[in-house]
Amino acid sequence: MASVDAQSRVLSGMRPTGKLHLGHYHGVLKNWVKLQHEFECFFFIADWHALTTHYEDPHGIENSVWDMVVDWLAAGIDPGSATLFIQSKVPEHAELHLLLSMITPLGWLERVPTYKDQQEKLKEKDLATYGFLGYPLLQSADILMYRAGQVPVGADQVSHIEMTREVARRFNHLYGREPGFEENAQAAMKKMGKKAAKLYQKMRKNYQEQGDAEALETARALIGDQQNISLGDKERLYGYLEGSGKVILPEPQPLLTPESKMPGLDGQKMSKSYGNTISLREEPDVVSEKIRTMQTDPQRVRRTDPGDPAKCPVWQLHEVYSDEQTMDWVQQGCKSAGIGCIECKKPVADAIIEEQRPIRDRALRYEDDPGLVRSIIYDGCDQARDEAKATLDEVRSAIGLGFR
Ligand code: TRP
Ligand code: SF4
């Protein structure tokens, strides 16, 4: 197997939600654009994950996928730097998901907080399905398939990465032992003496089953203190403690995406469900119109009434887009009724249109040539499949279903 440096690998995915907006840009996409230059990145569209909640109305998914890919490319994700693909076009994900499902206790899935939360939130949907329960495990398969060490996600997804770590640990524990490793480790353990061996076993169990970090430390100290066993045996005991001789699926770390401060048109967080968005490739006229009709400080009825930026959503946009000087001008002008709201909004609209200019420019090529977008994605899918096949080969033979 060509060895993979997990620490240099990044993988992340998005469910296809259709056209993206400036909130996605300031949160996720700008981060991806930066990461693609620093790591070996895999970015994919999680269409099967969309199906877990939209199985009754899947018709929009395919168009949403293409719209989203164009947004990624327009935002500056470069297919020369990152591998872009569609989950369902790499069916290996389904096989890994299935194999992982064999070793995943039901309780792990049931206690992932998003399981109950989403069922509560999406009450109109019946999410008491096998597929929805398995959502985080499918995500684990996505991640472990590419042996990605780092997974950029929002805070809401951290529990999924945590579960992925547990699944990887369990997999390595069950299937990663090399011939004779366990026997050797057991023999080394006996040399510690009954009492120490018992404590070691207990701590090992606590760490492996509950991820108890303190137990890990205690056991490590215990090994360190042993006077009567060889260095080799100590190494065995350290390795055995963490579960395996061999790491087949490395444990990933979440790379927390900085929370986007992008406010929507009404001052709440920008979100499709609030209907307060500016889309990533919005036409300049539409941007101007959306800003022009934005609510301002409700106390400022007439031009001559002084206002308070703290009570105005336009001010929040100034905080994202304006320099100190402009912000001073707003503060002074608003509180003294020296400027009007239309005047005040102009620099914001201009800044957004300016920010979007290169995005719209890049998008043109792809909007005009859907074939180009498809070929970028198909190339990415080919690359992803090669990686996926290599991992699956190893996974199958570790389990003992290599059939070679
Ligand atoms: N569940 C993620 C979300 O809703 C999307 C996703 C699917 C993902 N598979 C992934 C993210 C793997 C990171 C890694 O945002
Ligand atoms: Fe808001 Fe600017 Fe009008 Fe003040 S002047 S209320 S900050 S839009």
Tab-separated table of C-alpha atoms and ligand atoms in Angstrom:
chain	number	residue	atom	x	y	z
A	1	MET	CA	0.000	0.000	0.000
A	2	ALA	CA	1.243	3.499	-0.755
A	3	SER	CA	1.326	5.062	2.654
A	4	VAL	CA	-0.816	8.079	3.286
A	5	ASP	CA	0.149	10.947	5.526
A	6	ALA	CA	-3.131	11.503	7.292
A	7	GLN	CA	-2.014	14.773	8.819
A	8	SER	CA	-1.631	16.363	5.408
A	9	ARG	CA	-5.039	15.201	4.222
A	10	VAL	CA	-8.190	17.230	4.518
A	11	LEU	CA	-11.638	16.020	3.640
A	12	SER	CA	-14.917	17.822	3.882
A	13	GLY	CA	-18.355	17.563	2.401
A	14	MET	CA	-21.526	19.542	1.977
A	15	ARG	CA	-25.020	18.356	1.503
A	16	PRO	CA	-26.414	19.714	-1.765
A	17	THR	CA	-28.690	22.558	-0.740
A	18	GLY	CA	-28.752	24.401	-4.059
A	19	LYS	CA	-27.311	27.825	-4.606
A	20	LEU	CA	-25.026	29.030	-1.850
A	21	HIS	CA	-25.101	32.477	-0.255
A	22	LEU	CA	-22.643	34.921	1.255
A	23	GLY	CA	-22.940	33.232	4.636
A	24	HIS	CA	-21.540	30.027	3.129
A	25	TYR	CA	-18.834	32.050	1.457
A	26	HIS	CA	-17.655	33.842	4.599
A	27	GLY	CA	-17.951	30.670	6.669
A	28	VAL	CA	-17.037	27.539	4.774
A	29	LEU	CA	-15.880	28.373	1.267
A	30	LYS	CA	-13.219	30.965	2.052
A	31	ASN	CA	-11.789	28.483	4.513
A	32	TRP	CA	-11.716	25.707	1.890
A	33	VAL	CA	-10.027	28.012	-0.598
A	34	LYS	CA	-7.307	28.665	1.955
A	35	LEU	CA	-6.950	25.003	2.949
A	36	GLN	CA	-6.562	23.799	-0.632
A	37	HIS	CA	-3.144	25.485	-0.752
A	38	GLU	CA	-1.984	24.053	2.556
A	39	PHE	CA	-3.211	20.456	2.433
A	40	GLU	CA	-4.114	17.685	0.077
A	41	CYS	CA	-7.849	18.384	-0.042
A	42	PHE	CA	-10.841	16.273	-0.962
A	43	PHE	CA	-14.134	18.137	-1.154
A	44	PHE	CA	-17.287	16.300	-2.024
A	45	ILE	CA	-21.015	16.627	-2.319
A	46	ALA	CA	-22.866	14.411	0.086
A	47	ASP	CA	-25.884	13.553	-2.051
A	48	TRP	CA	-26.625	10.352	-0.131
A	49	HIS	CA	-26.691	12.386	3.053
A	50	ALA	CA	-29.302	14.626	1.417
A	51	LEU	CA	-31.341	11.532	0.667
A	52	THR	CA	-31.505	10.597	4.361
A	53	THR	CA	-33.829	13.559	4.915
A	54	HIS	CA	-35.234	14.048	1.389
A	55	TYR	CA	-36.029	10.490	0.409
A	56	GLU	CA	-39.625	11.479	-0.293
A	57	ASP	CA	-38.728	14.351	-2.613
A	58	PRO	CA	-35.311	13.620	-4.102
A	59	HIS	CA	-36.026	15.339	-7.417
A	60	GLY	CA	-34.220	18.564	-6.640
A	61	ILE	CA	-31.010	16.931	-5.445
A	62	GLU	CA	-29.308	16.534	-8.804
A	63	ASN	CA	-29.793	20.158	-9.851
A	64	SER	CA	-28.713	21.315	-6.431
A	65	VAL	CA	-25.497	19.375	-6.865
A	66	TRP	CA	-24.595	21.146	-10.097
A	67	ASP	CA	-25.562	24.580	-8.756
A	68	MET	CA	-23.375	23.998	-5.759
A	69	VAL	CA	-20.399	22.830	-7.765
A	70	VAL	CA	-20.545	25.997	-9.855
A	71	ASP	CA	-20.604	28.005	-6.624
A	72	TRP	CA	-17.538	26.166	-5.321
A	73	LEU	CA	-15.637	26.819	-8.523
A	74	ALA	CA	-16.803	30.421	-8.632
A	75	ALA	CA	-15.662	30.949	-5.057
A	76	GLY	CA	-12.176	29.900	-6.060
A	77	ILE	CA	-11.983	26.213	-5.258
A	78	ASP	CA	-9.441	25.057	-7.794
A	79	PRO	CA	-9.798	21.575	-9.264
A	80	GLY	CA	-6.051	21.675	-9.872
A	81	SER	CA	-5.468	21.924	-6.119
A	82	ALA	CA	-8.343	19.975	-4.625
A	83	THR	CA	-10.156	16.805	-5.640
A	84	LEU	CA	-13.864	17.488	-6.120
A	85	PHE	CA	-16.340	14.650	-6.341
A	86	ILE	CA	-19.859	13.401	-5.745
A	87	GLN	CA	-20.360	10.842	-2.996
A	88	SER	CA	-22.747	8.561	-4.878
A	89	LYS	CA	-20.345	8.404	-7.814
A	90	VAL	CA	-17.853	6.690	-5.532
A	91	PRO	CA	-19.976	3.734	-4.463
A	92	GLU	CA	-17.062	2.426	-2.386
A	93	HIS	CA	-18.432	4.728	0.331
A	94	ALA	CA	-21.442	2.430	0.586
A	95	GLU	CA	-19.293	-0.656	1.053
A	96	LEU	CA	-17.168	0.930	3.748
A	97	HIS	CA	-20.336	2.161	5.452
A	98	LEU	CA	-21.690	-1.372	5.432
A	99	LEU	CA	-18.499	-2.897	6.796
A	100	LEU	CA	-18.274	-0.275	9.536
A	101	SER	CA	-21.920	-0.879	10.415
A	102	MET	CA	-20.972	-4.414	11.495
A	103	ILE	CA	-18.803	-3.103	14.319
A	104	THR	CA	-20.758	-0.015	15.337
A	105	PRO	CA	-22.873	-0.416	18.457
A	106	LEU	CA	-26.390	0.946	18.027
A	107	GLY	CA	-25.960	3.022	21.169
A	108	TRP	CA	-23.180	5.062	19.587
A	109	LEU	CA	-25.544	6.173	16.835
A	110	GLU	CA	-28.513	6.696	19.116
A	111	ARG	CA	-26.578	9.002	21.391
A	112	VAL	CA	-25.180	11.312	18.687
A	113	PRO	CA	-26.999	14.557	19.578
A	114	THR	CA	-27.952	15.446	15.990
A	115	TYR	CA	-30.046	12.271	15.741
A	116	LYS	CA	-32.724	13.378	18.209
A	117	ASP	CA	-32.225	17.109	17.495
A	118	GLN	CA	-32.907	16.788	13.777
A	119	GLN	CA	-35.881	14.503	14.348
A	120	GLU	CA	-37.317	17.193	16.635
A	121	LYS	CA	-36.523	19.998	14.228
A	122	LEU	CA	-37.820	18.278	11.110
A	123	LYS	CA	-40.999	17.005	12.728
A	124	GLU	CA	-42.905	16.981	9.457
A	125	LYS	CA	-40.581	14.259	8.180
A	126	ASP	CA	-40.432	10.674	9.308
A	127	LEU	CA	-36.789	10.298	10.219
A	128	ALA	CA	-37.201	7.090	12.161
A	129	THR	CA	-35.373	5.317	9.363
A	130	TYR	CA	-32.390	3.029	9.220
A	131	GLY	CA	-30.638	5.424	6.829
A	132	PHE	CA	-31.080	8.455	9.038
A	133	LEU	CA	-29.810	6.653	12.126
A	134	GLY	CA	-26.765	5.725	10.064
A	135	TYR	CA	-26.131	9.309	8.910
A	136	PRO	CA	-23.043	9.862	11.095
A	137	LEU	CA	-21.635	6.453	10.211
A	138	LEU	CA	-21.928	7.195	6.512
A	139	GLN	CA	-20.010	10.358	7.331
A	140	SER	CA	-17.390	8.232	9.118
A	141	ALA	CA	-17.018	6.153	5.971
A	142	ASP	CA	-16.580	9.359	3.917
A	143	ILE	CA	-13.754	10.466	6.167
A	144	LEU	CA	-11.975	7.187	6.872
A	145	MET	CA	-12.054	6.252	3.196
A	146	TYR	CA	-9.501	8.979	2.455
A	147	ARG	CA	-7.564	8.537	5.712
A	148	ALA	CA	-8.033	12.229	6.287
A	149	GLY	CA	-6.428	13.520	9.466
A	150	GLN	CA	-8.278	16.830	9.428
A	151	VAL	CA	-11.931	17.478	8.811
A	152	PRO	CA	-13.127	21.076	8.559
A	153	VAL	CA	-16.641	21.197	9.995
A	154	GLY	CA	-18.934	23.478	11.932
A	155	ALA	CA	-19.479	23.008	15.656
A	156	ASP	CA	-22.702	21.066	14.987
A	157	GLN	CA	-20.706	18.304	13.308
A	158	VAL	CA	-18.051	17.748	15.960
A	159	SER	CA	-19.958	14.874	17.546
A	160	HIS	CA	-19.859	13.075	14.194
A	161	ILE	CA	-16.086	13.381	14.046
A	162	GLU	CA	-15.858	12.146	17.600
A	163	MET	CA	-17.876	9.093	16.738
A	164	THR	CA	-15.703	8.556	13.679
A	165	ARG	CA	-12.677	8.435	15.960
A	166	GLU	CA	-14.329	5.780	18.074
A	167	VAL	CA	-15.264	3.729	15.046
A	168	ALA	CA	-11.716	3.959	13.666
A	169	ARG	CA	-10.276	2.959	17.014
A	170	ARG	CA	-12.583	-0.013	17.226
A	171	PHE	CA	-11.817	-1.058	13.679
A	172	ASN	CA	-8.072	-0.892	14.247
A	173	HIS	CA	-8.486	-2.747	17.483
A	174	LEU	CA	-10.451	-5.561	15.892
A	175	TYR	CA	-8.624	-5.916	12.601
A	176	GLY	CA	-5.315	-4.132	12.880
A	177	ARG	CA	-3.413	-6.664	14.930
A	178	GLU	CA	-0.500	-8.300	13.200
A	179	PRO	CA	0.061	-12.037	13.573
A	180	GLY	CA	1.275	-12.867	17.045
A	181	PHE	CA	0.922	-9.316	18.287
A	182	GLU	CA	-1.776	-10.058	20.788
A	183	GLU	CA	-0.005	-13.143	22.197
A	184	ASN	CA	3.200	-11.168	22.622
A	185	ALA	CA	1.402	-8.328	24.292
A	186	GLN	CA	-0.399	-10.723	26.624
A	187	ALA	CA	2.888	-12.386	27.561
A	188	ALA	CA	4.449	-8.997	28.287
A	189	MET	CA	1.494	-8.144	30.460
A	190	LYS	CA	1.974	-11.260	32.583
A	191	LYS	CA	5.543	-10.206	33.284
A	192	MET	CA	4.244	-7.111	35.077
A	193	GLY	CA	2.802	-9.224	37.847
A	194	LYS	CA	-0.812	-9.943	38.678
A	195	LYS	CA	-1.779	-6.677	40.291
A	196	ALA	CA	-0.245	-4.390	37.684
A	197	ALA	CA	-1.560	-6.548	34.845
A	198	LYS	CA	-5.060	-6.303	36.223
A	199	LEU	CA	-4.892	-2.536	36.498
A	200	TYR	CA	-3.432	-2.316	33.002
A	201	GLN	CA	-6.287	-4.337	31.579
A	202	LYS	CA	-8.878	-2.271	33.335
A	203	MET	CA	-7.391	1.026	32.152
A	204	ARG	CA	-6.990	-0.305	28.634
A	205	LYS	CA	-10.646	-1.266	28.562
A	206	ASN	CA	-11.744	2.130	29.892
A	207	TYR	CA	-9.697	3.925	27.311
A	208	GLN	CA	-10.728	1.787	24.364
A	209	GLU	CA	-14.384	1.569	25.184
A	210	GLN	CA	-14.994	5.014	26.624
A	211	GLY	CA	-12.076	7.009	25.270
A	212	ASP	CA	-11.118	7.744	28.886
A	213	ALA	CA	-7.950	9.833	28.481
A	214	GLU	CA	-7.082	9.669	32.162
A	215	ALA	CA	-7.106	5.893	32.055
A	216	LEU	CA	-4.696	6.055	29.134
A	217	GLU	CA	-2.325	8.238	31.162
A	218	THR	CA	-2.542	5.990	34.215
A	219	ALA	CA	-1.735	2.908	32.169
A	220	ARG	CA	1.158	4.620	30.406
A	221	ALA	CA	2.650	5.637	33.741
A	222	LEU	CA	2.201	2.086	34.959
A	223	ILE	CA	4.185	0.709	32.036
A	224	GLY	CA	6.848	3.356	32.541
A	225	ASP	CA	7.281	2.293	36.163
A	226	GLN	CA	7.930	-1.375	35.387
A	227	GLN	CA	11.447	-2.445	36.338
A	228	ASN	CA	11.455	-6.053	35.272
A	229	ILE	CA	10.394	-6.008	31.642
A	230	SER	CA	12.349	-5.308	28.498
A	231	LEU	CA	12.062	-2.240	26.337
A	232	GLY	CA	10.520	-4.332	23.558
A	233	ASP	CA	7.823	-5.569	25.879
A	234	LYS	CA	7.143	-2.033	27.023
A	235	GLU	CA	6.657	-0.974	23.399
A	236	ARG	CA	4.239	-3.849	22.924
A	237	LEU	CA	2.279	-2.797	25.945
A	238	TYR	CA	2.093	0.811	24.776
A	239	GLY	CA	0.868	-0.303	21.369
A	240	TYR	CA	-1.607	-2.794	22.787
A	241	LEU	CA	-2.948	-0.134	25.099
A	242	GLU	CA	-4.080	2.007	22.231
A	243	GLY	CA	-5.708	-0.927	20.654
A	244	SER	CA	-3.711	-2.365	17.867
A	245	GLY	CA	-0.429	-3.164	16.294
A	246	LYS	CA	-1.346	-1.409	13.150
A	247	VAL	CA	-3.398	1.635	12.314
A	248	ILE	CA	-5.438	0.895	9.204
A	249	LEU	CA	-7.884	3.756	9.589
A	250	PRO	CA	-6.297	6.794	11.266
A	251	GLU	CA	-8.395	8.794	13.692
A	252	PRO	CA	-9.385	12.201	12.266
A	253	GLN	CA	-9.470	15.515	14.091
A	254	PRO	CA	-12.149	18.149	13.610
A	255	LEU	CA	-10.811	21.401	12.206
A	256	LEU	CA	-13.400	23.789	13.534
A	257	THR	CA	-14.616	26.212	10.870
A	258	PRO	CA	-14.554	29.748	12.258
A	259	GLU	CA	-18.161	30.744	12.918
A	260	SER	CA	-19.339	33.007	10.112
A	261	LYS	CA	-20.385	36.392	11.397
A	262	MET	CA	-22.150	37.154	8.174
A	263	PRO	CA	-25.441	38.804	9.078
A	264	GLY	CA	-28.435	38.487	6.814
A	265	LEU	CA	-30.555	41.333	5.475
A	266	ASP	CA	-32.581	41.432	8.682
A	267	GLY	CA	-29.683	41.300	11.123
A	268	GLN	CA	-30.177	37.642	11.997
A	269	LYS	CA	-27.577	35.133	10.855
A	270	MET	CA	-27.775	34.735	7.076
A	271	SER	CA	-29.750	31.593	6.346
A	272	LYS	CA	-31.999	30.276	3.619
A	273	SER	CA	-34.666	29.425	6.159
A	274	TYR	CA	-34.887	33.067	7.290
A	275	GLY	CA	-35.203	34.333	3.717
A	276	ASN	CA	-32.547	36.960	4.403
A	277	THR	CA	-29.827	35.922	1.994
A	278	ILE	CA	-27.741	37.405	-0.778
A	279	SER	CA	-26.735	34.585	-3.056
A	280	LEU	CA	-23.121	34.052	-3.984
A	281	ARG	CA	-23.656	34.921	-7.631
A	282	GLU	CA	-26.383	37.515	-7.109
A	283	GLU	CA	-26.808	40.048	-9.930
A	284	PRO	CA	-25.500	43.513	-8.947
A	285	ASP	CA	-28.946	45.093	-9.514
A	286	VAL	CA	-30.494	42.613	-7.174
A	287	VAL	CA	-27.824	43.230	-4.535
A	288	SER	CA	-28.495	46.978	-4.734
A	289	GLU	CA	-32.217	46.440	-4.470
A	290	LYS	CA	-31.918	44.081	-1.524
A	291	ILE	CA	-29.713	46.527	0.358
A	292	ARG	CA	-31.887	49.500	-0.594
A	293	THR	CA	-34.982	47.921	0.891
A	294	MET	CA	-33.274	46.710	4.058
A	295	GLN	CA	-34.870	47.581	7.371
A	296	THR	CA	-32.952	50.271	9.310
A	297	ASP	CA	-33.205	51.564	12.880
A	298	PRO	CA	-37.014	51.631	13.323
A	299	GLN	CA	-36.765	54.843	15.387
A	300	ARG	CA	-35.339	56.662	12.399
A	301	VAL	CA	-38.550	57.441	10.574
A	302	ARG	CA	-37.653	60.758	8.952
A	303	ARG	CA	-34.358	61.829	7.501
A	304	THR	CA	-34.045	64.396	10.296
A	305	ASP	CA	-34.453	61.801	13.094
A	306	PRO	CA	-31.141	60.715	14.574
A	307	GLY	CA	-30.594	56.951	14.624
A	308	ASP	CA	-28.545	54.337	16.429
A	309	PRO	CA	-26.366	51.971	14.397
A	310	ALA	CA	-26.551	49.451	17.239
A	311	LYS	CA	-30.222	48.978	16.359
A	312	CYS	CA	-29.686	48.718	12.626
A	313	PRO	CA	-28.833	45.624	10.569
A	314	VAL	CA	-27.057	47.802	7.993
A	315	TRP	CA	-24.466	48.586	10.620
A	316	GLN	CA	-23.672	44.883	11.007
A	317	LEU	CA	-22.848	44.782	7.320
A	318	HIS	CA	-20.577	47.798	7.756
A	319	GLU	CA	-18.759	45.813	10.419
A	320	VAL	CA	-18.041	43.117	7.845
A	321	TYR	CA	-17.309	45.307	4.839
A	322	SER	CA	-16.196	48.806	5.871
A	323	ASP	CA	-12.923	50.304	7.024
A	324	GLU	CA	-12.521	52.339	10.223
A	325	GLN	CA	-13.025	55.610	8.448
A	326	THR	CA	-16.316	54.609	6.891
A	327	MET	CA	-17.505	53.165	10.170
A	328	ASP	CA	-16.720	56.463	11.948
A	329	TRP	CA	-18.634	58.278	9.246
A	330	VAL	CA	-21.636	56.014	9.828
A	331	GLN	CA	-21.555	56.360	13.615
A	332	GLN	CA	-21.303	60.121	13.525
A	333	GLY	CA	-23.647	60.661	10.610
A	334	CYS	CA	-26.343	58.342	11.911
A	335	LYS	CA	-26.402	59.621	15.475
A	336	SER	CA	-26.452	63.264	14.340
A	337	ALA	CA	-28.839	62.715	11.440
A	338	GLY	CA	-26.008	64.065	9.302
A	339	ILE	CA	-26.379	61.320	6.711
A	340	GLY	CA	-29.408	59.581	5.296
A	341	CYS	CA	-29.927	55.830	5.272
A	342	ILE	CA	-29.693	55.602	1.489
A	343	GLU	CA	-26.303	57.286	1.646
A	344	CYS	CA	-25.237	55.038	4.472
A	345	LYS	CA	-26.158	51.880	2.577
A	346	LYS	CA	-24.277	52.766	-0.565
A	347	PRO	CA	-20.760	51.731	0.560
A	348	VAL	CA	-22.129	48.386	1.756
A	349	ALA	CA	-23.830	47.606	-1.537
A	350	ASP	CA	-20.707	48.700	-3.412
A	351	ALA	CA	-18.449	46.514	-1.276
A	352	ILE	CA	-20.622	43.435	-1.742
A	353	ILE	CA	-20.835	43.943	-5.493
A	354	GLU	CA	-17.079	44.416	-5.591
A	355	GLU	CA	-16.462	41.289	-3.536
A	356	GLN	CA	-18.687	39.300	-5.852
A	357	ARG	CA	-17.167	40.591	-9.092
A	358	PRO	CA	-14.415	37.952	-9.381
A	359	ILE	CA	-16.870	35.293	-8.231
A	360	ARG	CA	-19.377	36.209	-10.927
A	361	ASP	CA	-16.583	36.425	-13.495
A	362	ARG	CA	-15.276	32.974	-12.682
A	363	ALA	CA	-18.808	31.568	-12.721
A	364	LEU	CA	-19.505	32.731	-16.281
A	365	ARG	CA	-17.279	30.094	-17.850
A	366	TYR	CA	-18.992	27.322	-15.948
A	367	GLU	CA	-22.526	28.636	-16.427
A	368	ASP	CA	-21.891	28.747	-20.166
A	369	ASP	CA	-20.341	25.318	-20.313
A	370	PRO	CA	-22.032	22.686	-18.161
A	371	GLY	CA	-19.896	20.062	-19.909
A	372	LEU	CA	-16.811	21.611	-18.364
A	373	VAL	CA	-18.300	21.339	-14.889
A	374	ARG	CA	-19.199	17.721	-15.475
A	375	SER	CA	-15.756	16.840	-16.710
A	376	ILE	CA	-14.132	18.482	-13.676
A	377	ILE	CA	-16.324	16.432	-11.403
A	378	TYR	CA	-15.880	13.197	-13.326
A	379	ASP	CA	-12.110	13.601	-13.156
A	380	GLY	CA	-12.398	14.198	-9.430
A	381	CYS	CA	-14.598	11.111	-9.049
A	382	ASP	CA	-11.967	9.017	-10.854
A	383	GLN	CA	-9.252	10.225	-8.515
A	384	ALA	CA	-11.427	9.697	-5.478
A	385	ARG	CA	-12.298	6.167	-6.601
A	386	ASP	CA	-8.611	5.288	-6.916
A	387	GLU	CA	-8.027	6.376	-3.332
A	388	ALA	CA	-11.167	4.651	-2.166
A	389	LYS	CA	-10.229	1.371	-3.836
A	390	ALA	CA	-6.817	1.357	-2.163
A	391	THR	CA	-8.358	1.863	1.273
A	392	LEU	CA	-11.057	-0.713	0.691
A	393	ASP	CA	-8.533	-3.311	-0.443
A	394	GLU	CA	-6.754	-2.907	2.836
A	395	VAL	CA	-9.946	-2.888	4.828
A	396	ARG	CA	-11.248	-6.044	3.154
A	397	SER	CA	-8.055	-7.969	3.673
A	398	ALA	CA	-7.719	-6.802	7.271
A	399	ILE	CA	-11.177	-8.221	7.925
A	400	GLY	CA	-10.266	-11.398	6.068
A	401	LEU	CA	-12.401	-10.928	2.982
A	402	GLY	CA	-9.587	-10.137	0.594
A	403	PHE	CA	-10.130	-13.179	-1.647
A	404	ARG	CA	-6.746	-12.883	-3.251
B	1	TRP	N1	-22.895	16.108	7.605
B	1	TRP	C1	-22.175	17.192	6.980
B	1	TRP	C2	-23.034	18.457	7.072
B	1	TRP	O1	-24.221	18.364	7.178
B	1	TRP	C3	-21.827	16.894	5.541
B	1	TRP	C4	-20.873	15.765	5.444
B	1	TRP	C5	-21.133	14.499	4.996
B	1	TRP	C6	-19.502	15.798	5.823
B	1	TRP	N2	-20.013	13.743	5.053
B	1	TRP	C7	-18.990	14.503	5.546
B	1	TRP	C8	-18.682	16.802	6.343
B	1	TRP	C9	-17.662	14.180	5.829
B	1	TRP	C10	-17.350	16.464	6.632
B	1	TRP	C11	-16.860	15.161	6.365
B	1	TRP	O2	-22.493	19.531	7.012
B	2	SF4	FE1	-28.807	52.306	9.817
B	2	SF4	FE2	-27.067	53.807	8.502
B	2	SF4	FE3	-29.637	54.510	8.614
B	2	SF4	FE4	-28.115	54.689	10.790
B	2	SF4	S1	-27.879	55.832	8.897
B	2	SF4	S2	-30.178	53.830	10.674
B	2	SF4	S3	-26.778	52.903	10.506
B	2	SF4	S4	-28.808	52.704	7.638
